[in-house]
Coordinates of C-alpha atoms in Angstrom, one line a residue:
X1 CA 31.9 26.2 -28.5
X2 CA 28.8 27.0 -26.3
X3 CA 27.4 23.9 -24.6
X4 CA 23.7 24.4 -24.3
X5 CA 20.8 22.1 -23.3
X6 CA 17.2 22.4 -22.3
X7 CA 15.9 20.6 -19.3
X8 CA 12.1 20.1 -19.7
X9 CA 10.5 19.3 -16.4
X10 CA 6.8 19.0 -15.4
X11 CA 6.4 21.6 -12.7
X12 CA 8.6 23.5 -10.3
X13 CA 12.0 22.3 -9.5
X14 CA 11.1 23.1 -5.9
X15 CA 8.5 20.3 -5.7
X16 CA 9.6 18.3 -2.6
X17 CA 10.4 14.9 -4.1
X18 CA 13.6 13.1 -4.8
X19 CA 13.1 13.3 -8.5
X20 CA 12.8 17.0 -8.6
X21 CA 15.8 17.3 -6.1
X22 CA 17.8 15.2 -8.6
X23 CA 16.8 17.5 -11.5
X24 CA 17.6 20.6 -9.6
X25 CA 21.1 19.5 -8.5
X26 CA 22.1 18.1 -11.9
X27 CA 21.1 21.4 -13.5
X28 CA 23.1 23.4 -11.0
X29 CA 26.2 21.1 -11.4
X30 CA 26.0 21.1 -15.2
X31 CA 26.1 25.0 -15.0
X32 CA 29.2 24.7 -12.9
X33 CA 30.8 22.5 -15.6
X34 CA 30.2 25.3 -18.2
X35 CA 26.8 24.2 -19.6
X36 CA 24.2 26.7 -20.4
X37 CA 21.1 25.0 -19.1
X38 CA 17.6 26.4 -19.9
X39 CA 15.0 25.1 -17.5
X40 CA 11.6 24.7 -19.1
X41 CA 8.5 24.1 -16.9
X42 CA 6.1 22.3 -19.1
X43 CA 3.2 22.2 -16.7
X44 CA 1.7 20.5 -13.7
X45 CA -0.5 17.4 -13.5
X46 CA 1.9 14.8 -15.0
X47 CA 1.7 11.8 -15.5
X48 CA -2.0 12.5 -16.0
X49 CA -2.1 15.8 -17.8
X50 CA -5.4 17.2 -19.1
X51 CA -5.7 18.2 -22.8
X52 CA -5.0 21.8 -22.1
X53 CA -1.8 21.0 -20.2
X54 CA -0.7 18.6 -23.0
X55 CA -1.3 21.2 -25.7
X56 CA 0.6 23.8 -23.7
X57 CA 3.5 21.4 -23.2
X58 CA 3.6 20.7 -27.0
X59 CA 3.7 24.5 -27.8
X60 CA 6.4 25.1 -25.3
X61 CA 8.6 22.3 -26.5
X62 CA 7.9 23.1 -30.2
X63 CA 9.3 26.6 -29.6
X64 CA 12.8 25.3 -28.7
X65 CA 15.2 26.2 -31.5
X66 CA 15.9 23.2 -33.8
X67 CA 19.0 21.2 -33.0
X68 CA 19.2 22.1 -29.4
X69 CA 19.5 19.0 -27.1
X70 CA 16.6 18.4 -24.8
X71 CA 16.5 16.4 -21.6
X72 CA 12.9 15.5 -20.9
X73 CA 12.0 14.2 -17.4
X74 CA 10.3 10.8 -17.6
X75 CA 7.3 11.9 -15.4
X76 CA 6.2 13.8 -18.6
X77 CA 8.0 11.9 -21.4
X78 CA 6.3 8.6 -20.6
X79 CA 2.9 9.9 -21.4
X80 CA 4.0 12.1 -24.4
X81 CA 5.1 9.5 -27.0
X82 CA 3.5 11.6 -29.9
X83 CA 5.3 14.7 -28.8
X84 CA 8.5 12.8 -28.3
X85 CA 8.3 11.6 -32.0
X86 CA 7.9 15.2 -33.1
X87 CA 10.8 16.5 -31.1
X88 CA 13.1 13.6 -32.1
X89 CA 12.9 14.8 -35.7
X90 CA 14.4 18.2 -34.8
X91 CA 16.4 17.6 -31.6
X92 CA 18.8 15.3 -29.9
X93 CA 16.5 13.9 -27.2
X94 CA 17.4 12.5 -23.9
X95 CA 15.0 10.7 -21.5
X96 CA 15.6 11.0 -17.7
X97 CA 13.9 8.1 -16.1
X98 CA 13.7 8.2 -12.3
X99 CA 11.5 5.0 -12.3
X100 CA 9.1 3.6 -14.9
X101 CA 5.6 5.1 -14.5
X102 CA 3.8 1.8 -14.6
X103 CA 5.6 0.7 -11.4
X104 CA 3.8 3.4 -9.2
X105 CA 1.8 1.7 -6.5
X106 CA -2.0 1.9 -6.5
X107 CA -2.6 1.8 -10.3
X108 CA -5.2 -0.4 -11.8
X109 CA -3.9 -3.1 -14.2
X110 CA -5.4 -1.3 -17.2
X111 CA -3.7 2.0 -16.2
X112 CA -0.3 0.3 -15.6
X113 CA -0.5 -1.4 -18.9
X114 CA -1.4 1.8 -20.7
X115 CA 1.5 3.6 -19.1
X116 CA 3.9 0.8 -19.9
X117 CA 2.9 0.9 -23.6
X118 CA 3.1 4.7 -23.7
X119 CA 6.5 4.9 -22.0
X120 CA 7.9 2.2 -24.2
X121 CA 6.8 4.1 -27.3
X122 CA 8.2 7.4 -26.0
X123 CA 11.6 5.8 -25.1
X124 CA 11.9 4.4 -28.6
X125 CA 12.1 7.9 -29.9
X126 CA 15.0 9.2 -27.8
X127 CA 18.7 9.1 -28.6
X128 CA 19.9 8.4 -24.9
X129 CA 18.3 7.4 -21.7
X130 CA 19.7 8.4 -18.3
X131 CA 18.6 6.4 -15.3
X132 CA 19.4 6.7 -11.6
X133 CA 20.4 3.1 -10.7
X134 CA 21.6 -0.1 -12.2
X135 CA 18.3 -1.8 -11.3
X136 CA 16.4 0.8 -13.3
X137 CA 18.8 0.4 -16.2
X138 CA 18.0 -3.4 -16.3
X139 CA 14.2 -2.7 -16.2
X140 CA 14.5 -0.1 -19.0
X141 CA 16.4 -2.5 -21.1
X142 CA 14.4 -5.7 -20.4
X143 CA 10.9 -4.3 -20.1
X144 CA 11.0 -1.3 -22.4
X145 CA 13.2 -2.4 -25.2
X146 CA 16.0 0.2 -24.9
X147 CA 19.4 -1.1 -26.1
X148 CA 21.9 -1.3 -23.2
X149 CA 24.4 0.9 -25.1
X150 CA 21.9 3.8 -25.1
X151 CA 21.4 3.7 -21.3
X152 CA 23.6 5.6 -18.8
X153 CA 23.4 5.2 -15.1
X154 CA 24.0 8.5 -13.3
X155 CA 23.1 7.9 -9.6
X156 CA 22.1 10.7 -7.4
X157 CA 25.0 12.4 -5.6
X158 CA 25.6 13.0 -1.9
X159 CA 26.7 16.0 -0.1
X160 CA 29.3 15.7 2.7
X161 CA 27.6 15.6 6.1
X162 CA 29.5 16.9 9.1
X163 CA 29.1 14.3 11.8
X164 CA 29.1 14.7 15.5
X165 CA 29.0 12.2 18.3
X166 CA 25.5 10.6 18.3
X167 CA 24.1 9.7 21.7
X168 CA 21.1 7.3 21.7
X169 CA 17.8 8.8 22.8
X170 CA 16.1 7.5 25.9
X171 CA 13.2 6.6 23.7
X172 CA 14.5 5.3 20.3
X173 CA 13.6 7.9 17.7
X174 CA 12.7 6.5 14.2
X175 CA 12.8 8.7 11.1
X176 CA 11.0 8.1 7.8
X177 CA 11.3 10.4 4.8
X178 CA 9.1 10.4 1.6
X179 CA 6.0 11.9 0.0
X180 CA 2.9 10.3 1.5
X181 CA 1.9 8.2 -1.5
X182 CA 1.0 4.5 -1.7
X183 CA 4.5 3.5 -3.2
X184 CA 6.3 4.7 0.0
X185 CA 4.5 2.0 2.1
X186 CA 3.6 4.2 5.2
X187 CA 0.6 2.0 5.8
X188 CA 2.9 -1.0 6.1
X189 CA 5.2 0.8 8.5
X190 CA 2.4 1.9 10.8
X191 CA 0.9 -1.6 10.8
X192 CA 4.3 -3.0 11.7
X193 CA 4.9 -0.5 14.5
X194 CA 1.4 -1.4 15.9
X195 CA 2.9 -4.8 16.7
X196 CA 5.6 -3.2 18.9
X197 CA 3.3 -1.7 21.6
X198 CA 5.4 -3.5 24.3
X199 CA 8.6 -1.5 23.6
X200 CA 9.3 2.3 23.6
X201 CA 9.8 4.1 20.3
X202 CA 8.6 7.2 18.5
X203 CA 8.5 7.9 14.8
X204 CA 8.6 11.2 12.7
X205 CA 7.4 10.9 9.1
X206 CA 8.7 13.7 6.9
X207 CA 7.2 14.2 3.5
X208 CA 4.7 16.0 1.4
X209 CA 1.2 15.5 2.6
X210 CA -0.4 17.2 -0.5
X211 CA 0.6 14.9 -3.3
X212 CA -2.1 12.4 -2.6
X213 CA -4.6 13.9 -0.1
X214 CA -6.6 10.6 0.0
X215 CA -3.5 8.6 1.0
X216 CA -2.5 11.2 3.6
X217 CA -6.1 10.9 5.1
X218 CA -5.8 7.1 5.2
X219 CA -2.4 7.4 6.9
X220 CA -3.8 9.6 9.7
X221 CA -6.8 7.3 10.1
X222 CA -4.5 4.2 10.4
X223 CA -2.4 6.0 13.0
X224 CA -5.6 6.8 14.9
X225 CA -7.1 3.3 14.7
X226 CA -3.9 1.8 16.0
X227 CA -3.9 4.4 18.8
X228 CA -0.4 5.6 17.9
X229 CA -1.2 9.3 17.7
X230 CA 1.1 10.0 20.6
X231 CA 3.9 8.0 19.1
X232 CA 3.9 9.1 15.4
X233 CA 4.3 12.6 14.1
X234 CA 3.7 13.7 10.5
X235 CA 5.5 17.0 9.6
X236 CA 4.7 17.3 6.0
X237 CA 7.6 18.6 3.8
X238 CA 10.3 20.6 5.6
X239 CA 13.3 22.7 4.7
X240 CA 16.5 20.9 3.9
X241 CA 18.2 22.4 7.0
X242 CA 15.4 21.1 9.3
X243 CA 15.6 17.7 7.7
X244 CA 19.3 17.5 8.3
X245 CA 18.6 18.3 12.0
X246 CA 16.0 15.5 12.1
X247 CA 18.6 13.0 10.6
X248 CA 21.1 14.2 13.2
X249 CA 18.7 13.5 16.1
X250 CA 17.3 10.2 14.9
X251 CA 18.4 6.7 16.1
X252 CA 17.4 4.8 13.0
X253 CA 15.9 5.3 9.5
X254 CA 13.0 3.2 8.2
X255 CA 11.1 3.4 4.9
X256 CA 8.8 0.5 3.7
X257 CA 8.8 1.4 0.0
X258 CA 7.1 -0.8 -2.5
X259 CA 9.4 0.4 -5.2
X260 CA 12.3 2.8 -5.6
X261 CA 14.1 3.8 -8.8
X262 CA 17.0 4.7 -6.5
X263 CA 15.9 5.9 -3.0
X264 CA 17.6 9.2 -2.2
X265 CA 16.3 9.2 1.3
X266 CA 18.0 5.9 2.0
X267 CA 21.4 7.3 0.7
X268 CA 20.9 10.4 2.9
X269 CA 20.4 8.2 5.9
X270 CA 23.6 6.4 5.2
X271 CA 25.5 9.7 5.0
X272 CA 24.2 10.6 8.4
X273 CA 25.4 7.3 9.8
X274 CA 21.9 6.0 10.6
X275 CA 21.0 2.3 10.8
X276 CA 18.7 1.6 7.9
X277 CA 15.6 -0.6 7.7
X278 CA 14.0 -0.9 4.3
X279 CA 12.8 -3.3 1.7
X280 CA 14.3 -5.3 -1.2
X281 CA 12.1 -3.4 -3.8
X282 CA 13.6 -2.0 -6.9
X283 CA 16.9 -0.3 -6.5
X284 CA 17.0 -0.3 -2.7
X285 CA 19.5 -3.2 -2.5
X286 CA 21.8 -1.2 -4.9
X287 CA 21.7 1.8 -2.6
X288 CA 21.9 -0.1 0.8
X289 CA 24.7 -2.7 0.6
X290 CA 24.6 -5.8 2.7
X291 CA 25.5 -5.2 6.2
X292 CA 24.6 -1.4 6.2
X293 CA 20.9 -2.2 6.9
X294 CA 18.2 -4.7 7.2
X295 CA 16.0 -5.2 4.2
X296 CA 12.8 -7.2 4.1
X297 CA 10.3 -8.1 1.3
X298 CA 7.9 -5.2 0.5
X299 CA 4.5 -5.5 2.1
X300 CA 5.7 -8.0 4.6
X301 CA 4.4 -6.4 7.9
X302 CA 5.6 -9.2 10.2
X303 CA 9.1 -9.2 8.8
X304 CA 9.3 -5.4 9.0
X305 CA 8.1 -5.5 12.7
X306 CA 10.8 -8.1 13.5
X307 CA 13.5 -6.0 11.9
X308 CA 12.4 -2.9 13.8
X309 CA 12.2 -4.8 17.0
X310 CA 15.7 -6.2 16.6
X311 CA 17.2 -2.7 15.9
X312 CA 15.1 -0.8 18.4
X313 CA 16.0 -3.0 21.4
X314 CA 19.7 -3.8 20.6
X315 CA 21.9 -0.7 20.9
X316 CA 25.0 -2.7 19.9
X317 CA 23.2 -3.7 16.7
X318 CA 22.4 -0.1 16.0
X319 CA 26.1 0.8 16.5
X320 CA 27.2 -1.9 14.1
X321 CA 24.8 -0.9 11.5
X322 CA 25.7 2.8 11.9
X323 CA 29.4 2.1 11.3
X324 CA 28.5 0.1 8.2
X325 CA 26.2 2.9 7.0
X326 CA 29.0 5.4 7.3
X327 CA 31.4 3.0 5.4
X328 CA 28.8 2.6 2.6
X329 CA 28.3 6.4 2.4
X330 CA 32.0 6.9 1.5
X331 CA 31.4 4.8 -1.6
X332 CA 28.5 6.9 -2.8
X333 CA 29.1 9.4 -5.7
X334 CA 29.2 13.1 -5.2
X335 CA 26.9 15.4 -7.2
X336 CA 29.9 16.5 -9.1
X337 CA 30.6 12.8 -10.0
X338 CA 26.9 12.4 -11.2
X339 CA 27.0 15.6 -13.2
X340 CA 30.2 14.6 -15.0
X341 CA 28.5 11.3 -16.0
X342 CA 25.4 13.3 -17.2
X343 CA 27.6 15.7 -19.1
X344 CA 29.4 12.9 -20.9
X345 CA 26.0 11.7 -22.2
X346 CA 25.2 15.1 -23.4
X347 CA 28.6 15.4 -25.2
X348 CA 27.8 12.2 -27.0
X349 CA 24.8 13.9 -28.6
X350 CA 27.2 16.1 -30.6

């Protein structure tokens, strides 16, 4: 029997975010497991599509042969409850929720409420919901009314990382990875580092600068106002091979996210044996177990600065956290593990 599924995703799978990287790898691993996966790009601009994009998405989805299972990425599904209802009458429908849309930072109260209502209505139409962390599973059940038995946790996988001896840099090198959008908290990170002018450090921020040009401009202005231009480099998105090199050369990883549905960059940092400094927001404590990093409350500049100072100045602390990070990395799922869980959800649709 041919196992076939459509993955409907808003935009190119090459988009440099963790969510798209997840979709790309799960599709590849499902194919290795014998699934015929049809990737369907339903258009750019989600979760705020214009009417032309919405109409085009409806037409593309309506053309899928009846009865074929569809996995619809939550970035689009959450704002398409009417289309979800139409599809549910003809297809087994699976929602892939990386994180609830209403929890994106920088939204007005009215916009967040509208997204929450829309996504709740859309999720009511699907047969199964796949999320990327236990924390997101709890949110989808408690805030969106999805029965727990219809929720599957398929955490992102990790690839093995060849490790070599890591020598500390003369000037501690910090690495932060994430698209420059409000949710990633780069403004908080720069403000915290501005409190550490008395100790040496340098920071590389790796992430898409085009997702939110206004936020990228604000970040550069903040770096300039704090006179940190010589200490902080923003590279934009980089190739995976170059990112691996940056992980290998860093002394510690830091990301001040205001929310994460999982936090793939945090998991990558663990795999590279980096001490991790982050926040307690969303699923980050699921990803970074106690002892493998220092987590502070989101938006707490003083606490973040104190954690950074502690790890920057104490090489023994960095070694301890590094060893704990490597131990934690060994407990993370592989992409093959994640795909097997995802495939089991698809099998249930039959």
